[in-house]
Amino acid sequence: MTDRTFSIIKPDATRRNLTGKVNAMLEGAGLRIVAQKRIQMSQAQAEEFYGVHRERPFFGSLVAFMTSGPVVVQVLEGDDAVARNREVMGATNPADAAEGTIRKEVAESIEANSVHGSDSAENAAIEIAFFFSDDEIVG
């Protein structure tokens, strides 16, 4: 079944000019980019987007990192898109990520791990709606 998921190429990857490499890996995994924009996330946006982590000790550093430079937010489409994206991203900690995954290939650290991806279809819908209107998704 074709469905959609949400992806962010994080500031560590955009700073190192890896947007194309990351997108090539996503497309190579069978995902289509059906919406995409490069943005500078504001502090308010980052705090709202990552609000689920507000009580966690890493919340402040996560918000600071995600606002430290441009990010690329995008909607990906494909068969079992959420699972496929999470597989190509690799484990959160790049040291634990499988060979050939985005995080194994390009991530700098567990925080600067280059990409974010939705963890469920429900969260994908919420995250997509946070950054995109329906008319911006042109699959």
Tab-separated table of C-alpha atoms in Angstrom:
chain	number	residue	atom	x	y	z
A	1	MET	CA	0.000	0.000	0.000
A	2	THR	CA	1.342	3.416	-0.954
A	3	ASP	CA	1.391	5.849	1.920
A	4	ARG	CA	3.262	8.907	3.111
A	5	THR	CA	5.733	9.778	5.794
A	6	PHE	CA	7.549	12.891	6.959
A	7	SER	CA	11.297	13.498	6.817
A	8	ILE	CA	13.663	16.229	7.949
A	9	ILE	CA	17.216	16.603	6.715
A	10	LYS	CA	18.795	18.148	9.814
A	11	PRO	CA	21.224	21.109	10.118
A	12	ASP	CA	24.339	18.915	10.353
A	13	ALA	CA	23.592	17.479	6.905
A	14	THR	CA	22.506	20.721	5.220
A	15	ARG	CA	25.618	22.474	6.589
A	16	ARG	CA	27.798	19.824	4.918
A	17	ASN	CA	25.845	20.063	1.638
A	18	LEU	CA	24.506	16.494	1.892
A	19	THR	CA	20.867	17.168	0.915
A	20	GLY	CA	21.325	15.555	-2.507
A	21	LYS	CA	23.131	12.515	-1.114
A	22	VAL	CA	20.424	11.944	1.530
A	23	ASN	CA	17.658	12.355	-1.039
A	24	ALA	CA	19.399	9.949	-3.421
A	25	MET	CA	19.469	7.357	-0.622
A	26	LEU	CA	15.754	7.935	0.103
A	27	GLU	CA	14.875	7.649	-3.571
A	28	GLY	CA	17.104	4.593	-3.924
A	29	ALA	CA	15.026	2.952	-1.183
A	30	GLY	CA	11.914	3.394	-3.304
A	31	LEU	CA	10.555	6.588	-1.736
A	32	ARG	CA	9.324	9.525	-3.843
A	33	ILE	CA	9.690	13.105	-2.623
A	34	VAL	CA	6.234	14.622	-3.147
A	35	ALA	CA	6.791	17.852	-1.186
A	36	GLN	CA	9.957	19.590	-0.081
A	37	LYS	CA	11.131	22.927	1.271
A	38	ARG	CA	14.259	24.298	2.863
A	39	ILE	CA	13.437	26.352	5.940
A	40	GLN	CA	15.069	27.943	8.957
A	41	MET	CA	13.070	26.549	11.867
A	42	SER	CA	12.234	29.144	14.510
A	43	GLN	CA	12.646	28.429	18.205
A	44	ALA	CA	8.845	28.427	18.596
A	45	GLN	CA	8.416	25.966	15.714
A	46	ALA	CA	11.082	23.624	17.080
A	47	GLU	CA	9.651	23.756	20.616
A	48	GLU	CA	6.170	22.961	19.303
A	49	PHE	CA	7.309	20.252	16.883
A	50	TYR	CA	9.403	18.482	19.540
A	51	GLY	CA	6.933	19.253	22.355
A	52	VAL	CA	6.562	15.548	23.144
A	53	HIS	CA	10.148	15.707	24.465
A	54	ARG	CA	9.658	18.898	26.522
A	55	GLU	CA	10.305	17.168	29.874
A	56	ARG	CA	13.352	15.230	28.641
A	57	PRO	CA	16.850	16.433	29.587
A	58	PHE	CA	17.891	16.774	25.931
A	59	PHE	CA	14.962	19.045	24.923
A	60	GLY	CA	16.908	22.328	25.123
A	61	SER	CA	19.888	21.044	23.161
A	62	LEU	CA	17.573	19.442	20.572
A	63	VAL	CA	15.754	22.745	19.987
A	64	ALA	CA	19.071	24.631	19.823
A	65	PHE	CA	20.460	22.121	17.316
A	66	MET	CA	17.361	22.107	15.101
A	67	THR	CA	17.389	25.910	14.921
A	68	SER	CA	21.167	26.158	14.343
A	69	GLY	CA	20.854	26.125	10.550
A	70	PRO	CA	18.526	25.353	7.675
A	71	VAL	CA	16.632	22.071	7.486
A	72	VAL	CA	14.853	20.407	4.587
A	73	VAL	CA	11.346	19.241	5.459
A	74	GLN	CA	9.737	16.816	3.078
A	75	VAL	CA	6.911	14.404	2.435
A	76	LEU	CA	7.894	10.984	1.166
A	77	GLU	CA	5.567	8.558	-0.568
A	78	GLY	CA	5.950	4.852	-1.215
A	79	ASP	CA	4.928	1.360	-0.255
A	80	ASP	CA	4.995	1.120	3.552
A	81	ALA	CA	6.666	4.562	3.580
A	82	VAL	CA	7.060	4.918	7.376
A	83	ALA	CA	8.872	1.594	7.795
A	84	ARG	CA	10.875	1.982	4.592
A	85	ASN	CA	12.081	5.460	5.619
A	86	ARG	CA	13.025	4.289	9.113
A	87	GLU	CA	14.951	1.371	7.621
A	88	VAL	CA	16.990	3.563	5.243
A	89	MET	CA	17.599	6.141	8.014
A	90	GLY	CA	19.163	3.564	10.336
A	91	ALA	CA	19.343	3.471	14.137
A	92	THR	CA	19.177	6.779	16.046
A	93	ASN	CA	22.738	6.260	17.249
A	94	PRO	CA	24.919	6.146	14.108
A	95	ALA	CA	27.314	3.756	15.885
A	96	ASP	CA	24.462	1.218	15.977
A	97	ALA	CA	23.182	1.899	12.444
A	98	ALA	CA	23.467	-0.760	9.753
A	99	GLU	CA	25.922	-0.351	6.886
A	100	GLY	CA	24.420	1.522	3.950
A	101	THR	CA	21.954	3.525	6.034
A	102	ILE	CA	21.863	7.323	6.026
A	103	ARG	CA	22.955	7.641	9.639
A	104	LYS	CA	25.832	5.162	9.219
A	105	GLU	CA	27.035	6.971	6.095
A	106	VAL	CA	26.667	10.664	7.038
A	107	ALA	CA	25.630	11.279	10.671
A	108	GLU	CA	28.047	13.023	13.031
A	109	SER	CA	26.620	11.899	16.402
A	110	ILE	CA	23.514	10.614	18.165
A	111	GLU	CA	22.103	14.183	18.180
A	112	ALA	CA	23.553	15.381	14.875
A	113	ASN	CA	22.248	12.262	13.161
A	114	SER	CA	21.322	13.988	9.883
A	115	VAL	CA	17.682	12.915	9.511
A	116	HIS	CA	14.347	12.686	11.286
A	117	GLY	CA	11.539	10.393	10.185
A	118	SER	CA	8.045	9.791	11.493
A	119	ASP	CA	7.701	6.733	13.730
A	120	SER	CA	4.085	5.873	12.795
A	121	ALA	CA	1.451	6.654	10.173
A	122	GLU	CA	-0.449	8.675	12.781
A	123	ASN	CA	2.587	10.820	13.626
A	124	ALA	CA	3.427	11.159	9.929
A	125	ALA	CA	0.036	12.764	9.294
A	126	ILE	CA	0.521	15.164	12.228
A	127	GLU	CA	4.087	16.056	11.234
A	128	ILE	CA	3.212	16.542	7.552
A	129	ALA	CA	0.333	18.872	8.492
A	130	PHE	CA	2.668	20.845	10.788
A	131	PHE	CA	4.826	21.984	7.840
A	132	PHE	CA	2.720	21.508	4.680
A	133	SER	CA	-0.719	22.432	3.402
A	134	ASP	CA	-2.482	19.908	1.161
A	135	ASP	CA	-1.871	22.015	-1.952
A	136	GLU	CA	1.906	21.888	-1.379
A	137	ILE	CA	1.963	18.087	-1.681
A	138	VAL	CA	2.076	17.298	-5.371
A	139	GLY	CA	2.713	13.574	-5.655
